[in-house]
Short mmCIF file of C-alpha atoms in Angstrom, two decimals:
data_model
loop_
_atom_site.label_atom_id
_atom_site.label_comp_id
_atom_site.label_asym_id
_atom_site.label_seq_id
_atom_site.Cartn_x
_atom_site.Cartn_y
_atom_site.Cartn_z
CA MET T 1186 25.68 -7.96 -42.25
CA LEU T 1187 22.30 -8.12 -40.56
CA ASP T 1188 22.22 -9.01 -36.86
CA ALA T 1189 20.61 -12.39 -36.21
CA VAL T 1190 18.29 -10.78 -33.66
CA GLN T 1191 16.99 -7.24 -33.64
CA SER T 1192 14.81 -5.67 -30.95
CA HIS T 1193 12.82 -2.51 -30.56
CA THR T 1194 10.31 -1.11 -28.08
CA LEU T 1195 6.69 -0.50 -29.04
CA VAL T 1196 3.47 0.60 -27.37
CA TYR T 1197 0.77 -2.06 -27.35
CA GLY T 1198 -1.84 -0.56 -25.04
CA ARG T 1199 -2.76 2.03 -22.47
CA ALA T 1200 -4.08 1.69 -18.93
CA ASP T 1201 -4.53 4.15 -16.07
CA GLY T 1202 -3.25 6.93 -18.32
CA ALA T 1203 0.09 5.25 -19.06
CA ASP T 1204 1.42 3.57 -22.18
CA LEU T 1205 2.11 -0.17 -21.94
CA LEU T 1206 5.35 -1.24 -23.61
CA ALA T 1207 6.52 -4.41 -25.31
CA GLU T 1208 9.98 -5.38 -26.50
CA CYS T 1209 9.75 -6.89 -29.97
CA TYR T 1210 12.46 -9.42 -30.90
CA ARG T 1211 12.79 -10.73 -34.44
CA HIS T 1212 15.35 -12.06 -36.88
CA GLY T 1213 17.35 -9.35 -38.62
CA ASP T 1214 16.76 -10.96 -42.00
CA PRO T 1215 13.07 -10.67 -42.98
CA ALA T 1216 13.41 -13.79 -45.14
CA ALA T 1217 14.29 -15.80 -42.02
CA ARG T 1218 11.08 -14.89 -40.18
CA ASN T 1219 8.37 -17.56 -40.11
CA ARG T 1220 5.41 -15.21 -39.42
CA ARG T 1221 4.67 -16.98 -36.14
CA ALA T 1222 4.16 -14.63 -33.19
CA VAL T 1223 4.85 -15.28 -29.51
CA VAL T 1224 3.57 -13.11 -26.67
CA MET T 1225 5.96 -13.46 -23.72
CA VAL T 1226 5.01 -12.75 -20.08
CA HIS T 1227 7.66 -12.47 -17.37
CA GLY T 1228 7.41 -13.75 -13.82
CA GLY T 1229 8.30 -12.08 -10.54
CA ALA T 1230 5.62 -12.98 -7.98
CA TRP T 1231 3.27 -10.41 -9.59
CA THR T 1232 5.48 -7.64 -8.17
CA SER T 1233 8.86 -7.52 -9.95
CA ASN T 1234 10.83 -7.89 -13.22
CA ASP T 1235 9.97 -6.43 -16.62
CA ARG T 1236 9.82 -7.12 -20.34
CA HIS T 1237 13.61 -7.57 -20.53
CA SER T 1238 13.78 -10.36 -17.91
CA PRO T 1239 13.14 -13.32 -20.28
CA VAL T 1240 15.63 -12.06 -22.90
CA VAL T 1241 17.49 -15.38 -23.22
CA VAL T 1242 14.46 -17.32 -24.43
CA CYS T 1243 13.11 -14.34 -26.42
CA GLU T 1244 16.35 -14.10 -28.40
CA ASP T 1245 16.48 -17.85 -28.96
CA LEU T 1246 12.98 -17.84 -30.43
CA ALA T 1247 13.79 -14.82 -32.60
CA ARG T 1248 16.95 -16.47 -33.94
CA HIS T 1249 14.72 -19.32 -35.12
CA GLY T 1250 12.25 -17.10 -36.95
CA PHE T 1251 9.60 -16.23 -34.37
CA THR T 1252 8.55 -12.63 -33.73
CA VAL T 1253 8.39 -12.23 -29.95
CA PHE T 1254 6.50 -9.54 -28.06
CA SER T 1255 7.69 -9.43 -24.44
CA LEU T 1256 5.25 -7.40 -22.38
CA ASP T 1257 5.37 -4.96 -19.53
CA PHE T 1258 2.06 -4.94 -17.68
CA ARG T 1259 0.45 -3.70 -14.49
CA ASP T 1260 1.01 -5.85 -11.42
CA GLY T 1261 1.17 -5.55 -7.64
CA ARG T 1262 3.36 -2.47 -7.93
CA ASN T 1263 0.51 -0.47 -9.44
CA GLY T 1264 -2.66 -2.54 -9.47
CA LYS T 1265 -4.65 -5.55 -8.31
CA HIS T 1266 -5.78 -8.75 -10.00
CA PRO T 1267 -6.99 -9.04 -12.77
CA CYS T 1268 -5.20 -5.96 -14.14
CA ALA T 1269 -2.23 -7.99 -15.43
CA VAL T 1270 -4.46 -10.39 -17.38
CA GLN T 1271 -6.35 -7.45 -18.87
CA ASP T 1272 -3.07 -6.02 -20.14
CA ILE T 1273 -1.86 -9.38 -21.49
CA THR T 1274 -5.05 -9.96 -23.49
CA ALA T 1275 -4.65 -6.39 -24.82
CA GLY T 1276 -1.14 -7.35 -25.94
CA ILE T 1277 -2.50 -10.34 -27.84
CA ARG T 1278 -5.20 -8.19 -29.43
CA HIS T 1279 -2.58 -5.63 -30.46
CA VAL T 1280 -0.55 -8.31 -32.24
CA ARG T 1281 -3.61 -9.72 -34.00
CA ALA T 1282 -5.02 -6.31 -35.00
CA ASN T 1283 -1.62 -5.11 -36.27
CA ALA T 1284 -0.49 -8.41 -37.77
CA ALA T 1285 0.19 -6.97 -41.22
CA HIS T 1286 2.37 -4.22 -39.76
CA HIS T 1287 4.33 -6.73 -37.68
CA ASP T 1288 4.53 -9.22 -40.60
CA VAL T 1289 2.94 -12.04 -38.61
CA ASP T 1290 -0.01 -14.34 -39.20
CA PRO T 1291 -2.94 -13.17 -37.02
CA ASP T 1292 -3.97 -16.80 -36.56
CA ALA T 1293 -0.48 -17.94 -35.52
CA ILE T 1294 0.01 -16.55 -32.02
CA GLY T 1295 1.43 -18.52 -29.11
CA LEU T 1296 1.61 -17.44 -25.47
CA VAL T 1297 4.52 -18.10 -23.08
CA GLY T 1298 4.82 -17.20 -19.39
CA SER T 1299 6.92 -18.18 -16.38
CA SER T 1300 6.15 -18.39 -12.64
CA SER T 1301 3.51 -15.76 -11.84
CA GLY T 1302 3.59 -15.03 -15.57
CA GLY T 1303 2.77 -18.69 -16.13
CA HIS T 1304 -0.33 -18.22 -14.00
CA LEU T 1305 -1.30 -15.11 -15.95
CA VAL T 1306 -0.91 -16.72 -19.38
CA LEU T 1307 -2.96 -19.71 -18.31
CA LEU T 1308 -5.82 -17.44 -17.26
CA ALA T 1309 -5.52 -15.48 -20.52
CA ALA T 1310 -5.42 -18.69 -22.56
CA ILE T 1311 -8.49 -20.33 -21.04
CA GLN T 1312 -10.54 -17.12 -20.66
CA PRO T 1313 -9.29 -14.83 -23.43
CA ASP T 1314 -12.45 -12.85 -24.07
CA ILE T 1315 -14.43 -12.72 -20.83
CA ASP T 1316 -15.44 -9.26 -19.64
CA ALA T 1317 -13.20 -9.47 -16.56
CA HIS T 1318 -10.15 -9.86 -18.81
CA ARG T 1319 -10.99 -6.83 -20.97
CA GLY T 1320 -10.72 -3.15 -20.21
CA THR T 1321 -7.20 -2.21 -21.29
CA ALA T 1322 -7.12 0.04 -24.36
CA VAL T 1323 -5.36 -1.56 -27.35
CA ASP T 1324 -3.00 0.29 -29.68
CA LEU T 1325 -4.62 -0.18 -33.07
CA GLY T 1326 -1.93 1.45 -35.15
CA GLY T 1327 -1.73 4.87 -33.53
CA ALA T 1328 -5.24 5.05 -32.10
CA PHE T 1329 -6.36 3.37 -28.89
CA GLY T 1330 -9.57 1.42 -28.62
CA ASP T 1331 -11.37 -1.45 -26.94
CA ALA T 1332 -11.04 -3.73 -29.98
CA PRO T 1333 -14.34 -5.50 -29.14
CA ASP T 1334 -14.26 -7.58 -32.33
CA VAL T 1335 -10.65 -8.76 -31.89
CA SER T 1336 -10.21 -11.98 -29.96
CA ALA T 1337 -7.32 -12.66 -27.58
CA ALA T 1338 -7.50 -16.42 -28.24
CA VAL T 1339 -4.13 -18.09 -28.85
CA ALA T 1340 -3.09 -21.23 -30.70
CA CYS T 1341 -1.28 -22.69 -27.70
CA VAL T 1342 0.20 -21.77 -24.32
CA VAL T 1343 3.52 -22.54 -22.61
CA ALA T 1344 3.51 -22.32 -18.80
CA LEU T 1345 6.94 -22.54 -17.16
CA TRP T 1346 6.75 -23.40 -13.43
CA PRO T 1347 3.42 -21.55 -13.12
CA VAL T 1348 1.93 -20.39 -9.82
CA SER T 1349 -1.34 -21.82 -11.06
CA ASP T 1350 -3.21 -21.69 -7.74
CA PRO T 1351 -2.27 -18.50 -5.88
CA LEU T 1352 -3.98 -19.54 -2.63
CA VAL T 1353 -2.15 -22.87 -2.49
CA ARG T 1354 1.18 -21.12 -3.09
CA PHE T 1355 0.34 -18.41 -0.53
CA ARG T 1356 -0.25 -20.99 2.18
CA TYR T 1357 2.83 -22.96 1.11
CA ALA T 1358 4.98 -19.80 1.30
CA HIS T 1359 3.61 -19.05 4.75
CA ASP T 1360 4.28 -22.59 5.97
CA VAL T 1361 7.90 -22.64 4.77
CA GLY T 1362 8.68 -19.11 5.95
CA ARG T 1363 8.99 -17.42 2.56
CA GLU T 1364 7.83 -14.06 3.85
CA GLU T 1365 8.88 -12.23 0.67
CA LEU T 1366 6.44 -14.39 -1.32
CA VAL T 1367 3.70 -13.90 1.26
CA ALA T 1368 4.16 -10.13 0.97
CA ALA T 1369 4.11 -10.29 -2.83
CA HIS T 1370 0.78 -12.13 -2.84
CA LEU T 1371 -0.73 -9.49 -0.59
CA ARG T 1372 0.37 -6.72 -2.93
CA TYR T 1373 -1.45 -8.15 -5.94
CA TYR T 1374 -4.43 -9.78 -4.18
CA ASP T 1375 -6.82 -8.31 -1.64
CA ASP T 1376 -7.15 -11.45 0.47
CA GLU T 1377 -7.34 -15.25 0.33
CA GLY T 1378 -10.75 -15.14 -1.34
CA HIS T 1379 -9.29 -13.03 -4.12
CA MET T 1380 -6.44 -15.55 -4.54
CA GLN T 1381 -8.86 -18.46 -4.71
CA ALA T 1382 -10.92 -16.71 -7.36
CA ALA T 1383 -7.74 -16.38 -9.47
CA SER T 1384 -6.96 -20.11 -9.39
CA VAL T 1385 -6.58 -21.72 -12.80
CA GLN T 1386 -7.55 -25.10 -11.33
CA ARG T 1387 -10.70 -23.60 -9.81
CA ALA T 1388 -11.75 -22.03 -13.13
CA LEU T 1389 -11.17 -25.29 -15.01
CA THR T 1390 -13.02 -27.42 -12.46
CA ALA T 1391 -15.93 -24.96 -12.35
CA GLY T 1392 -16.36 -25.19 -16.12
CA GLU T 1393 -15.43 -21.53 -16.62
CA ALA T 1394 -12.84 -22.08 -19.36
CA GLU T 1395 -13.80 -20.67 -22.75
CA ARG T 1396 -11.00 -22.67 -24.37
CA THR T 1397 -8.31 -25.19 -23.45
CA PRO T 1398 -5.58 -24.68 -26.08
CA PRO T 1399 -2.66 -27.13 -26.24
CA LEU T 1400 -0.43 -26.62 -23.20
CA LEU T 1401 3.27 -27.20 -22.60
CA LEU T 1402 3.79 -27.37 -18.83
CA VAL T 1403 7.29 -27.36 -17.29
CA GLN T 1404 8.28 -28.08 -13.67
CA PRO T 1405 11.88 -27.99 -12.32
CA GLY T 1406 12.71 -30.69 -9.79
CA GLU T 1407 14.26 -28.35 -7.21
CA ASP T 1408 11.69 -25.58 -7.46
CA ALA T 1409 11.47 -23.94 -4.03
CA ASN T 1410 8.76 -21.51 -5.18
CA VAL T 1411 6.21 -23.82 -6.79
CA PRO T 1412 5.18 -27.02 -4.96
CA ARG T 1413 5.09 -29.97 -7.33
CA GLY T 1414 1.71 -31.12 -6.04
CA MET T 1415 0.13 -27.87 -7.23
CA THR T 1416 1.46 -28.46 -10.74
CA LEU T 1417 0.19 -32.04 -10.80
CA ASP T 1418 -3.24 -30.76 -9.70
CA LEU T 1419 -3.13 -28.46 -12.73
CA VAL T 1420 -2.32 -31.42 -14.99
CA ARG T 1421 -5.40 -33.26 -13.74
CA ALA T 1422 -7.69 -30.24 -13.95
CA TYR T 1423 -6.57 -29.34 -17.48
CA GLN T 1424 -7.02 -32.88 -18.74
CA ASP T 1425 -10.38 -33.26 -16.99
CA ALA T 1426 -11.51 -30.07 -18.75
CA GLY T 1427 -10.66 -31.64 -22.11
CA GLY T 1428 -7.33 -29.93 -22.69
CA ALA T 1429 -4.30 -31.63 -24.26
CA LEU T 1430 -0.97 -31.01 -22.54
CA HIS T 1431 2.66 -32.04 -22.65
CA TYR T 1432 4.36 -32.15 -19.24
CA LEU T 1433 8.13 -31.78 -18.89
CA PHE T 1434 10.00 -32.39 -15.63
CA TYR T 1435 13.56 -31.09 -15.22
CA PRO T 1436 15.15 -32.86 -12.23
CA GLY T 1437 17.74 -31.02 -10.18
CA LEU T 1438 16.97 -27.55 -11.55
CA PRO T 1439 15.73 -24.51 -9.62
CA HIS T 1440 12.82 -22.16 -10.17
CA ALA T 1441 13.27 -19.72 -13.08
CA PHE T 1442 16.46 -21.39 -14.33
CA ALA T 1443 15.75 -20.28 -17.91
CA TYR T 1444 16.41 -16.61 -17.12
CA GLN T 1445 20.13 -17.43 -17.38
CA GLU T 1446 22.07 -19.00 -20.24
CA SER T 1447 22.94 -22.65 -19.66
CA ALA T 1448 22.83 -26.00 -21.40
CA GLU T 1449 19.51 -26.68 -19.66
CA THR T 1450 18.08 -23.38 -20.88
CA THR T 1451 19.15 -24.22 -24.42
CA ARG T 1452 17.46 -27.60 -24.11
CA LEU T 1453 14.26 -26.03 -22.79
CA ALA T 1454 14.24 -23.39 -25.54
CA GLY T 1455 14.42 -26.21 -28.06
CA GLU T 1456 11.45 -27.94 -26.44
CA ILE T 1457 9.47 -24.69 -26.53
CA ARG T 1458 10.29 -24.20 -30.23
CA THR T 1459 9.25 -27.75 -31.05
CA PHE T 1460 5.93 -27.25 -29.28
CA LEU T 1461 5.29 -23.88 -30.92
CA ASN T 1462 6.19 -25.21 -34.37
CA ARG T 1463 3.66 -27.99 -33.88
CA HIS T 1464 0.79 -25.80 -32.76
CA VAL T 1465 1.33 -22.25 -34.06
CA GLY T 1466 0.57 -21.79 -37.75
CA SER T 1467 2.85 -22.97 -40.53
CA ASP T 1468 5.80 -21.67 -42.50
CA ARG T 1469 4.99 -19.37 -45.36
#
């Protein structure tokens, strides 16, 4: 009997002389796959976790037919902003350029990220093809290249408790004594000016967004890492820039709750699937 979910590791890109890995999750029965792809980006304050961290949601999506590519990428442990976004857009380009090999529709790619990963996917979603978000070599089926003619645009984006304005969160962390978060910011960003430049709200307000794909935005009610006011500022900025979004509030739940199995995680995974089914391609 085929396993409901199978996973394997693949190389999607190369940066600074090292291969970049993704964990690919998909249904064990090819007939149960819907040819929709999801690129998954973990959180960890730009300094921790890896492609295996969001396994609960990755496996849920795969059980329901999605092919999920959960990325490792450079972060504050081995680089500075915008290296992570460069790697994420390379991951999207890899999926699109190798869609036939992966048995997915190149025009049916969604993007999901949580916490700092939520920040990164928002930047990738609204500015997929700007020069600053290029530079990571893409695995094009055994050969590496810049893939200049392959877009990193996605059909939609899911941002779970995103750190959408790094400077706002940096000052919040300092004010409430979260020194571990302060230190993490300073590993991935040079200074406060660098953080401000990376703000999703700033880019939207300045008219720098190439696209505003449909957005599912999730905020837990007891999130001690992401101030609710920052998320509501993102709602306003995204809508003012012409983007359509669906906002979900989960009262009583902590930051990053979906990394563990629970009834609430199951509920959230269902909401994510509903959103992706609405906006990412169609069944074959």
